[in-house]
PDB file of C-alpha atoms in Angstrom:
ATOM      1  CA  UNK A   1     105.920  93.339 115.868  1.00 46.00           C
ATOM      2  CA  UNK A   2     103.653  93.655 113.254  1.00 53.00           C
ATOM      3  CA  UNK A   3     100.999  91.162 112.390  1.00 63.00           C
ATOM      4  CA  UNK A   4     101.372  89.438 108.668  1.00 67.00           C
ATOM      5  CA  UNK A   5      98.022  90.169 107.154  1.00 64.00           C
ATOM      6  CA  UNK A   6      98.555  89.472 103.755  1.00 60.00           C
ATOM      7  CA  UNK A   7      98.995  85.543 105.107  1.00 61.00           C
ATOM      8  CA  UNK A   8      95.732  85.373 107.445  1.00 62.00           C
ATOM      9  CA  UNK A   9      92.377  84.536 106.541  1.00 59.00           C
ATOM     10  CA  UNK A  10      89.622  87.362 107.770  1.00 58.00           C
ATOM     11  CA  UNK A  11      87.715  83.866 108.272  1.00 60.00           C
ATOM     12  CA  UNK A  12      88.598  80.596 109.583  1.00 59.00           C
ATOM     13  CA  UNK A  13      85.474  79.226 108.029  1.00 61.00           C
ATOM     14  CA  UNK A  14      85.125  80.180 104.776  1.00 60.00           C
ATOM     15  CA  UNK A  15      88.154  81.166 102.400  1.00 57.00           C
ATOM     16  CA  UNK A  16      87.324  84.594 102.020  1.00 56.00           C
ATOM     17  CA  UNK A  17      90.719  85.705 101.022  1.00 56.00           C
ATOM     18  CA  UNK A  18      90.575  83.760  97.730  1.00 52.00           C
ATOM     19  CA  UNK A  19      87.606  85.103  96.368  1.00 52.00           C
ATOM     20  CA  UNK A  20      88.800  88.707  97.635  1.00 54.00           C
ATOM     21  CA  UNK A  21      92.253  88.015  95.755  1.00 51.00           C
ATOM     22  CA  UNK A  22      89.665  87.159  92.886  1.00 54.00           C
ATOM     23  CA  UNK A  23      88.253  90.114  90.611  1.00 51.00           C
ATOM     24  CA  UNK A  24      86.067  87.974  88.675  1.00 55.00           C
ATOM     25  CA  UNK A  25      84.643  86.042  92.115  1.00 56.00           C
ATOM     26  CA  UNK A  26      80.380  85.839  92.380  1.00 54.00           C
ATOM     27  CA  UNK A  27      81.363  84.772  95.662  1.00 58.00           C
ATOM     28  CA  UNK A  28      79.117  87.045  98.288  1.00 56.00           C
ATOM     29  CA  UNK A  29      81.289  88.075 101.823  1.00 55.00           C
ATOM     30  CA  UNK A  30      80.660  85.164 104.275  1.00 58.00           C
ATOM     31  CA  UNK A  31      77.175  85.463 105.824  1.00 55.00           C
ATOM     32  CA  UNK A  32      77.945  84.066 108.878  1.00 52.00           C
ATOM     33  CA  UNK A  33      80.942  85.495 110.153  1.00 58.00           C
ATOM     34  CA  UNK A  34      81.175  89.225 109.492  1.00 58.00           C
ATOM     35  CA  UNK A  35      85.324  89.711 109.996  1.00 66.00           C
ATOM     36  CA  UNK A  36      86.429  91.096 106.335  1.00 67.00           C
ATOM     37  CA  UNK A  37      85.539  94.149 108.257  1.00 72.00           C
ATOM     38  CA  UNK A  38      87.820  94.023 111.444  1.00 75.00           C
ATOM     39  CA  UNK A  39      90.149  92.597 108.441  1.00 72.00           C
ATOM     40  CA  UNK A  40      90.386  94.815 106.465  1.00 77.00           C
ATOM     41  CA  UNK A  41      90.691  97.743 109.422  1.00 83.00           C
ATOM     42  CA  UNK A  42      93.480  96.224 110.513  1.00 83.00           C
ATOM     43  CA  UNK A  43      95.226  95.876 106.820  1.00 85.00           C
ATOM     44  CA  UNK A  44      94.079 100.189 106.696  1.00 90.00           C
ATOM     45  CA  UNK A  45      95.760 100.786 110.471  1.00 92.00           C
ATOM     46  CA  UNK A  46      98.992  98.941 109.308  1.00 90.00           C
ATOM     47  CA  UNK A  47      98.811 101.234 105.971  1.00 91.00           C
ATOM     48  CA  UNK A  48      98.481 104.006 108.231  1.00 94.00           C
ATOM     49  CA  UNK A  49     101.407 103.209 110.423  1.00 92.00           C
ATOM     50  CA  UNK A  50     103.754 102.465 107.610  1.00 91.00           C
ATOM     51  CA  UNK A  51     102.879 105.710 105.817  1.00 93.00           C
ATOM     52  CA  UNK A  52     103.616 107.624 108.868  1.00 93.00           C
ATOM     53  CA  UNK A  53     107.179 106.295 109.605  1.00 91.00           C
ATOM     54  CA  UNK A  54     107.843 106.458 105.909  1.00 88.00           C
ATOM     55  CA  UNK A  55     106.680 110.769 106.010  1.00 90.00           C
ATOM     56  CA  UNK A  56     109.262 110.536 109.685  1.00 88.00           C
ATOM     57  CA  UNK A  57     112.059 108.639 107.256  1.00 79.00           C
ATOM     58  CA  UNK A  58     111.813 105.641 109.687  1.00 83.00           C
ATOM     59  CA  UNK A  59     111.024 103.489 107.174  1.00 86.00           C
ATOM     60  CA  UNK A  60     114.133 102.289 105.153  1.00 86.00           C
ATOM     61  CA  UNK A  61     114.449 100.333 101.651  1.00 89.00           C
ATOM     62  CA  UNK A  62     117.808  98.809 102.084  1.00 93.00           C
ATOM     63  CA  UNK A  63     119.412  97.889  98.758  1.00 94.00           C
ATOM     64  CA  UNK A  64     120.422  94.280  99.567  1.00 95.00           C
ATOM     65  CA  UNK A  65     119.650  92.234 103.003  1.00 96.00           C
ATOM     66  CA  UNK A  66     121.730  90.925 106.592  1.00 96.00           C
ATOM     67  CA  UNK A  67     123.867  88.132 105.546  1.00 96.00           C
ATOM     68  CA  UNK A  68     124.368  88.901 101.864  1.00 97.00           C
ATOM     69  CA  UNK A  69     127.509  88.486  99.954  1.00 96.00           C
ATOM     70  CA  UNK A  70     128.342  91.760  98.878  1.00 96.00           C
ATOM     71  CA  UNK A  71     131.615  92.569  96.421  1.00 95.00           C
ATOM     72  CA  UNK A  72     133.690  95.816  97.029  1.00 92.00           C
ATOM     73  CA  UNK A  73     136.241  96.718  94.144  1.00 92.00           C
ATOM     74  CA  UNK A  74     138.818  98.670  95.482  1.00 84.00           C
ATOM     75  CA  UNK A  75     141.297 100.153  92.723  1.00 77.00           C
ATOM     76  CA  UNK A  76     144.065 101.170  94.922  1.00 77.00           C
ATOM     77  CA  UNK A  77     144.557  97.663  96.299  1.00 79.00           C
ATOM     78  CA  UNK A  78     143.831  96.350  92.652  1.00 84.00           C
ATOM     79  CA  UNK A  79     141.588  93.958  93.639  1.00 88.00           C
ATOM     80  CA  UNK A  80     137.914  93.050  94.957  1.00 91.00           C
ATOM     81  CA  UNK A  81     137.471  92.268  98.606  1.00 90.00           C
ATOM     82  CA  UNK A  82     134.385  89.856  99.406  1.00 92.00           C
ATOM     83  CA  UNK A  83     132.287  90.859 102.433  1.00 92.00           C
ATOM     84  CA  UNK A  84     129.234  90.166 104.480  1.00 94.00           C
ATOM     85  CA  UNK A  85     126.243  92.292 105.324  1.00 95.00           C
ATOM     86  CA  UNK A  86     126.018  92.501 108.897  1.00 94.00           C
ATOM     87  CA  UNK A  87     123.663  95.232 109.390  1.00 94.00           C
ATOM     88  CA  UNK A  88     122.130  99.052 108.428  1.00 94.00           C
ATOM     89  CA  UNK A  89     122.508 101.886 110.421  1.00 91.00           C
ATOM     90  CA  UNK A  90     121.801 105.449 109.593  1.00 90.00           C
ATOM     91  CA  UNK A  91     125.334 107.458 109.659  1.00 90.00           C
ATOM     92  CA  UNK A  92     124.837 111.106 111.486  1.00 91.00           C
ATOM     93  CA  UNK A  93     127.844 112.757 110.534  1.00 93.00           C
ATOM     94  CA  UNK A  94     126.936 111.771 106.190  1.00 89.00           C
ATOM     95  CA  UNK A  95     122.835 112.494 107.011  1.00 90.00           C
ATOM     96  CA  UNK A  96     122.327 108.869 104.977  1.00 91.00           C
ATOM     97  CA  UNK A  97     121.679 104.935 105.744  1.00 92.00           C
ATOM     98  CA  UNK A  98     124.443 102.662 104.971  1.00 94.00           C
ATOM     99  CA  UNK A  99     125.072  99.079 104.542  1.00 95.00           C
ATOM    100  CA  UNK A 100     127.520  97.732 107.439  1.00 93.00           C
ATOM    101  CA  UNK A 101     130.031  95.009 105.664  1.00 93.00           C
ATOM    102  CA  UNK A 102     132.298  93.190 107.273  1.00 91.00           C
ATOM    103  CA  UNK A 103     135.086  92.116 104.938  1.00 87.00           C
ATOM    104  CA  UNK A 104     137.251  89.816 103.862  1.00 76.00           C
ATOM    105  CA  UNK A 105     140.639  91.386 105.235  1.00 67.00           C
ATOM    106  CA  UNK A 106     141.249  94.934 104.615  1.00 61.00           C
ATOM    107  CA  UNK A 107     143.838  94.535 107.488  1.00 57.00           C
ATOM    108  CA  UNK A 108     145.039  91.210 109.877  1.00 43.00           C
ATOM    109  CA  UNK A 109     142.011  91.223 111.879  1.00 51.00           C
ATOM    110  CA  UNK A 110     139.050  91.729 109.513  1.00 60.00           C
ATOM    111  CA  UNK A 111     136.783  95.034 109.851  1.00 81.00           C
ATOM    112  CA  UNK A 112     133.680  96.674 108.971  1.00 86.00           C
ATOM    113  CA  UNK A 113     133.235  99.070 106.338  1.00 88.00           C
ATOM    114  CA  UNK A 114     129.950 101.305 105.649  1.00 90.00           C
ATOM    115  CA  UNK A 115     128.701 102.031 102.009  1.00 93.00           C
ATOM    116  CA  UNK A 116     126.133 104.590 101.343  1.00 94.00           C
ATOM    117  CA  UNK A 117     122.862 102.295 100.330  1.00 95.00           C
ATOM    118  CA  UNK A 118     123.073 105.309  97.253  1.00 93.00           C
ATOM    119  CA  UNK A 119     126.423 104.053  96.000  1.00 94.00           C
ATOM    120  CA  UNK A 120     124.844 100.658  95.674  1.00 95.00           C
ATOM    121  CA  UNK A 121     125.989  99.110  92.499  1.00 93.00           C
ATOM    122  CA  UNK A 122     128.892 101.612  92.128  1.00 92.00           C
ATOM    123  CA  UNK A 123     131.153 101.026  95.445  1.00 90.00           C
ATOM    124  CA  UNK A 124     130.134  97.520  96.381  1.00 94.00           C
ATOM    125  CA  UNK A 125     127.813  94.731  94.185  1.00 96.00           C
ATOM    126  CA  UNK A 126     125.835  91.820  95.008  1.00 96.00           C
ATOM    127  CA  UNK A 127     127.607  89.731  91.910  1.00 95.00           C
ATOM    128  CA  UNK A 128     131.461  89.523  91.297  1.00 94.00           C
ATOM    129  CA  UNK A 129     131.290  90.269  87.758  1.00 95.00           C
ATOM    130  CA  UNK A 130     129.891  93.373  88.377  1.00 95.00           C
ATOM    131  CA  UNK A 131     132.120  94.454  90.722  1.00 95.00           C
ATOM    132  CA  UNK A 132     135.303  93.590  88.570  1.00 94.00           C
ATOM    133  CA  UNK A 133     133.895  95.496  85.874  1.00 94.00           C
ATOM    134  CA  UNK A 134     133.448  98.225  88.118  1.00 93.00           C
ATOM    135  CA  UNK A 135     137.255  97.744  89.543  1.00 93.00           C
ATOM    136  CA  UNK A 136     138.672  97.637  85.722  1.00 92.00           C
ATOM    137  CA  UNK A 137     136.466 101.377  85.252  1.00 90.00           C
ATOM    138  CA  UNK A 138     138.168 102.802  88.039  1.00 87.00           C
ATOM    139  CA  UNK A 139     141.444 101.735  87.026  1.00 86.00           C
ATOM    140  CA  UNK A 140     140.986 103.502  83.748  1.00 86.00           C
ATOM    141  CA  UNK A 141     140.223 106.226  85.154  1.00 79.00           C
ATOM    142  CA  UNK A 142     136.411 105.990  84.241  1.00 73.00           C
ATOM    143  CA  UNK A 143     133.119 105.502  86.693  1.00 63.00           C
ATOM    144  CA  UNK A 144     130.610 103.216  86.682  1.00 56.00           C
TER     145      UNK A 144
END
């Protein structure tokens, strides 16, 4: 796992990061201490490391998070099933990361749907209203 630099102080004794997150600062680098530069190394190797998955297509920018709420207007059923967001996985067969949702009832039992993290905000919403707006567009035959 991946160290949080943005929250740790290069130095425990003086507080370096506020006068670095300062452009008008006089303050000079602590004198005694010397560890803005194994700091800021470490901020440039975790740069590195996201840059390179992100070139691989390892890194993902999902469009809503685990445990959301999501709304899925479905015309044919005339209605808009609720659903949770119970993970991401990247579907082989479509070539494309989608949002797994469990829903509300699509049958007796409950199941899981995927949606394309691309038809985000057309095939399933993160607010209601949206998603019966959407629902009443497909019924008239238009898209959102």
């Amino acid at each position: 796992m991946l160290e949080i630099l943005s929250n740790m102080k290069p130095c425990k004794t003086c507080d370096l990061t506020a006068s670095m997150m300062d452009p008008y600062s006089t303050n000079d680098p602590c004198r005694h201490c010397k560890k803005i530069d194994d700091w800021n190394q470490a901020c440039l190797e975790k740069l590195k490391r996201y840059e390179n998955a992100e070139e691989k297509g390892e890194l993902i920018y999902p469009p809503c998070k685990v445990g959301d709420q999501v709304f899925l207007p479905i015309d044919f059923k005339n209605r808009v099933y609720t659903g949770s967001v119970v993970g991401f996985e990247y579907a082989v067969e479509r070539k494309e990361w989608v949002a797994k949702i469990q829903t509300d009832g699509f049958d007796l039992n409950g199941r899981f749907v995927w949606e394309a993290f691309a038809d985000f905000r057309k095939s399933f919403f993160l607010d209601s209203a949206e998603a019966e707006k959407a629902l009443r567009l497909q019924q008239s035959g238009q898209h959102a």
